[in-house]
Amino acid sequence: MPNIAVELGKQAAEFGVKSAYGEPQDVDGTSITPVAVTVTGFGAGTAEAGEGGGGYGVSIPLGVYVRREEGLRFEPNPVPLIVVAIPFVWVAGRALARVIRALKK
């Protein structure tokens, strides 16, 4: 049986920038390039442990780079921004409430 870790390592080396930046697309004379955060992980076992392997991958779209005559601009995707902002606002609100409560004493 081939070494699973080596095979997964060879495949992971190809991910890099290709997975974070998509191929540029032309839409009505405007060039757009999608941008994402990608995370991958792999695991492998040995003959002593019963052999096996697995992996995962996550890609979160951040937005697109838009190239027009005026220049290059990044336009964020609001969905990941909201997903990140909700827990941040909750934690910040809790911390602020504790600070206010401590200052009242």
PDB file of C-alpha atoms in Angstrom:
ATOM      1  CA  MET A   1       0.000   0.000   0.000  1.00  0.00           C
ATOM      2  CA  PRO A   2       1.402   3.440  -0.901  1.00  0.00           C
ATOM      3  CA  ASN A   3       2.263   5.899   1.865  1.00  0.00           C
ATOM      4  CA  ILE A   4      -0.979   7.861   2.352  1.00  0.00           C
ATOM      5  CA  ALA A   5       0.720  10.848   4.019  1.00  0.00           C
ATOM      6  CA  VAL A   6       3.090  11.310   1.070  1.00  0.00           C
ATOM      7  CA  GLU A   7       0.251  11.112  -1.466  1.00  0.00           C
ATOM      8  CA  LEU A   8      -1.872  13.629   0.478  1.00  0.00           C
ATOM      9  CA  GLY A   9       1.141  15.926   0.796  1.00  0.00           C
ATOM     10  CA  LYS A  10       1.650  15.909  -2.972  1.00  0.00           C
ATOM     11  CA  GLN A  11      -1.989  16.812  -3.549  1.00  0.00           C
ATOM     12  CA  ALA A  12      -1.978  19.541  -0.866  1.00  0.00           C
ATOM     13  CA  ALA A  13       1.016  21.216  -2.502  1.00  0.00           C
ATOM     14  CA  GLU A  14      -1.205  22.004  -5.501  1.00  0.00           C
ATOM     15  CA  PHE A  15      -3.869  23.826  -3.420  1.00  0.00           C
ATOM     16  CA  GLY A  16      -2.105  27.050  -2.343  1.00  0.00           C
ATOM     17  CA  VAL A  17      -3.031  30.185  -4.237  1.00  0.00           C
ATOM     18  CA  LYS A  18      -5.240  28.295  -6.687  1.00  0.00           C
ATOM     19  CA  SER A  19      -7.743  27.587  -3.913  1.00  0.00           C
ATOM     20  CA  ALA A  20      -7.684  31.106  -2.414  1.00  0.00           C
ATOM     21  CA  TYR A  21      -7.995  33.042  -5.683  1.00  0.00           C
ATOM     22  CA  GLY A  22     -10.350  31.851  -8.401  1.00  0.00           C
ATOM     23  CA  GLU A  23      -9.858  32.252 -12.117  1.00  0.00           C
ATOM     24  CA  PRO A  24     -10.538  35.814 -13.332  1.00  0.00           C
ATOM     25  CA  GLN A  25     -13.868  36.129 -15.128  1.00  0.00           C
ATOM     26  CA  ASP A  26     -14.988  38.840 -17.565  1.00  0.00           C
ATOM     27  CA  VAL A  27     -18.536  40.064 -16.975  1.00  0.00           C
ATOM     28  CA  ASP A  28     -19.792  42.915 -19.190  1.00  0.00           C
ATOM     29  CA  GLY A  29     -16.281  44.297 -19.682  1.00  0.00           C
ATOM     30  CA  THR A  30     -15.417  44.046 -15.974  1.00  0.00           C
ATOM     31  CA  SER A  31     -12.837  41.546 -14.726  1.00  0.00           C
ATOM     32  CA  ILE A  32     -13.667  39.889 -11.385  1.00  0.00           C
ATOM     33  CA  THR A  33     -11.448  37.545  -9.367  1.00  0.00           C
ATOM     34  CA  PRO A  34     -13.064  35.635  -6.475  1.00  0.00           C
ATOM     35  CA  VAL A  35     -11.181  35.480  -3.166  1.00  0.00           C
ATOM     36  CA  ALA A  36     -11.670  32.909  -0.400  1.00  0.00           C
ATOM     37  CA  VAL A  37     -10.035  31.649   2.777  1.00  0.00           C
ATOM     38  CA  THR A  38      -9.268  27.962   2.501  1.00  0.00           C
ATOM     39  CA  VAL A  39      -8.250  25.498   5.192  1.00  0.00           C
ATOM     40  CA  THR A  40      -7.332  21.880   4.594  1.00  0.00           C
ATOM     41  CA  GLY A  41      -6.235  19.123   6.907  1.00  0.00           C
ATOM     42  CA  PHE A  42      -5.194  15.536   6.476  1.00  0.00           C
ATOM     43  CA  GLY A  43      -4.455  12.605   8.705  1.00  0.00           C
ATOM     44  CA  ALA A  44      -3.045   9.156   8.150  1.00  0.00           C
ATOM     45  CA  GLY A  45      -2.606   5.983  10.154  1.00  0.00           C
ATOM     46  CA  THR A  46      -0.026   3.230  10.145  1.00  0.00           C
ATOM     47  CA  ALA A  47      -0.119  -0.527   9.896  1.00  0.00           C
ATOM     48  CA  GLU A  48       0.222  -0.812  13.682  1.00  0.00           C
ATOM     49  CA  ALA A  49      -2.808   1.439  14.159  1.00  0.00           C
ATOM     50  CA  GLY A  50      -4.954  -0.408  11.622  1.00  0.00           C
ATOM     51  CA  GLU A  51      -4.146   1.798   8.599  1.00  0.00           C
ATOM     52  CA  GLY A  52      -6.383   4.560   7.367  1.00  0.00           C
ATOM     53  CA  GLY A  53      -6.529   8.188   6.522  1.00  0.00           C
ATOM     54  CA  GLY A  54      -8.837  11.101   6.095  1.00  0.00           C
ATOM     55  CA  GLY A  55      -9.023  14.746   5.328  1.00  0.00           C
ATOM     56  CA  TYR A  56     -11.201  17.803   5.236  1.00  0.00           C
ATOM     57  CA  GLY A  57     -11.409  21.110   3.473  1.00  0.00           C
ATOM     58  CA  VAL A  58     -13.236  24.382   4.155  1.00  0.00           C
ATOM     59  CA  SER A  59     -13.550  27.372   1.863  1.00  0.00           C
ATOM     60  CA  ILE A  60     -15.136  30.670   2.956  1.00  0.00           C
ATOM     61  CA  PRO A  61     -15.802  33.218   0.191  1.00  0.00           C
ATOM     62  CA  LEU A  62     -14.523  36.651   1.259  1.00  0.00           C
ATOM     63  CA  GLY A  63     -15.396  38.692  -1.814  1.00  0.00           C
ATOM     64  CA  VAL A  64     -14.085  39.610  -5.241  1.00  0.00           C
ATOM     65  CA  TYR A  65     -11.476  41.874  -6.774  1.00  0.00           C
ATOM     66  CA  VAL A  66     -13.164  44.022  -9.415  1.00  0.00           C
ATOM     67  CA  ARG A  67     -11.047  45.592 -12.177  1.00  0.00           C
ATOM     68  CA  ARG A  68     -12.630  48.424 -14.134  1.00  0.00           C
ATOM     69  CA  GLU A  69     -11.277  51.398 -16.056  1.00  0.00           C
ATOM     70  CA  GLU A  70     -11.157  53.361 -12.766  1.00  0.00           C
ATOM     71  CA  GLY A  71      -8.843  50.784 -11.188  1.00  0.00           C
ATOM     72  CA  LEU A  72      -8.843  47.721  -8.948  1.00  0.00           C
ATOM     73  CA  ARG A  73     -11.208  47.486  -5.967  1.00  0.00           C
ATOM     74  CA  PHE A  74     -12.048  44.772  -3.435  1.00  0.00           C
ATOM     75  CA  GLU A  75     -15.764  44.183  -2.812  1.00  0.00           C
ATOM     76  CA  PRO A  76     -16.365  42.069   0.314  1.00  0.00           C
ATOM     77  CA  ASN A  77     -18.993  39.360   0.646  1.00  0.00           C
ATOM     78  CA  PRO A  78     -21.400  40.493   3.416  1.00  0.00           C
ATOM     79  CA  VAL A  79     -22.364  36.971   4.553  1.00  0.00           C
ATOM     80  CA  PRO A  80     -19.001  36.002   6.140  1.00  0.00           C
ATOM     81  CA  LEU A  81     -18.767  39.516   7.571  1.00  0.00           C
ATOM     82  CA  ILE A  82     -22.116  39.037   9.329  1.00  0.00           C
ATOM     83  CA  VAL A  83     -21.165  35.529  10.483  1.00  0.00           C
ATOM     84  CA  VAL A  84     -18.016  36.927  12.108  1.00  0.00           C
ATOM     85  CA  ALA A  85     -19.685  40.097  13.410  1.00  0.00           C
ATOM     86  CA  ILE A  86     -22.508  38.403  15.332  1.00  0.00           C
ATOM     87  CA  PRO A  87     -20.300  36.594  17.890  1.00  0.00           C
ATOM     88  CA  PHE A  88     -17.953  39.596  18.069  1.00  0.00           C
ATOM     89  CA  VAL A  89     -20.806  41.990  18.886  1.00  0.00           C
ATOM     90  CA  TRP A  90     -22.175  39.550  21.478  1.00  0.00           C
ATOM     91  CA  VAL A  91     -18.799  39.190  23.226  1.00  0.00           C
ATOM     92  CA  ALA A  92     -18.127  42.927  23.056  1.00  0.00           C
ATOM     93  CA  GLY A  93     -21.572  43.652  24.536  1.00  0.00           C
ATOM     94  CA  ARG A  94     -21.000  41.207  27.400  1.00  0.00           C
ATOM     95  CA  ALA A  95     -17.579  42.702  28.121  1.00  0.00           C
ATOM     96  CA  LEU A  96     -18.938  46.245  28.036  1.00  0.00           C
ATOM     97  CA  ALA A  97     -21.763  45.279  30.402  1.00  0.00           C
ATOM     98  CA  ARG A  98     -19.239  43.836  32.886  1.00  0.00           C
ATOM     99  CA  VAL A  99     -17.063  46.950  32.674  1.00  0.00           C
ATOM    100  CA  ILE A 100     -20.051  49.202  33.317  1.00  0.00           C
ATOM    101  CA  ARG A 101     -21.156  47.009  36.218  1.00  0.00           C
ATOM    102  CA  ALA A 102     -17.640  47.127  37.717  1.00  0.00           C
ATOM    103  CA  LEU A 103     -17.461  50.912  37.354  1.00  0.00           C
ATOM    104  CA  LYS A 104     -20.807  51.353  39.167  1.00  0.00           C
ATOM    105  CA  LYS A 105     -19.449  49.684  42.313  1.00  0.00           C
TER     106      LYS A 105
END
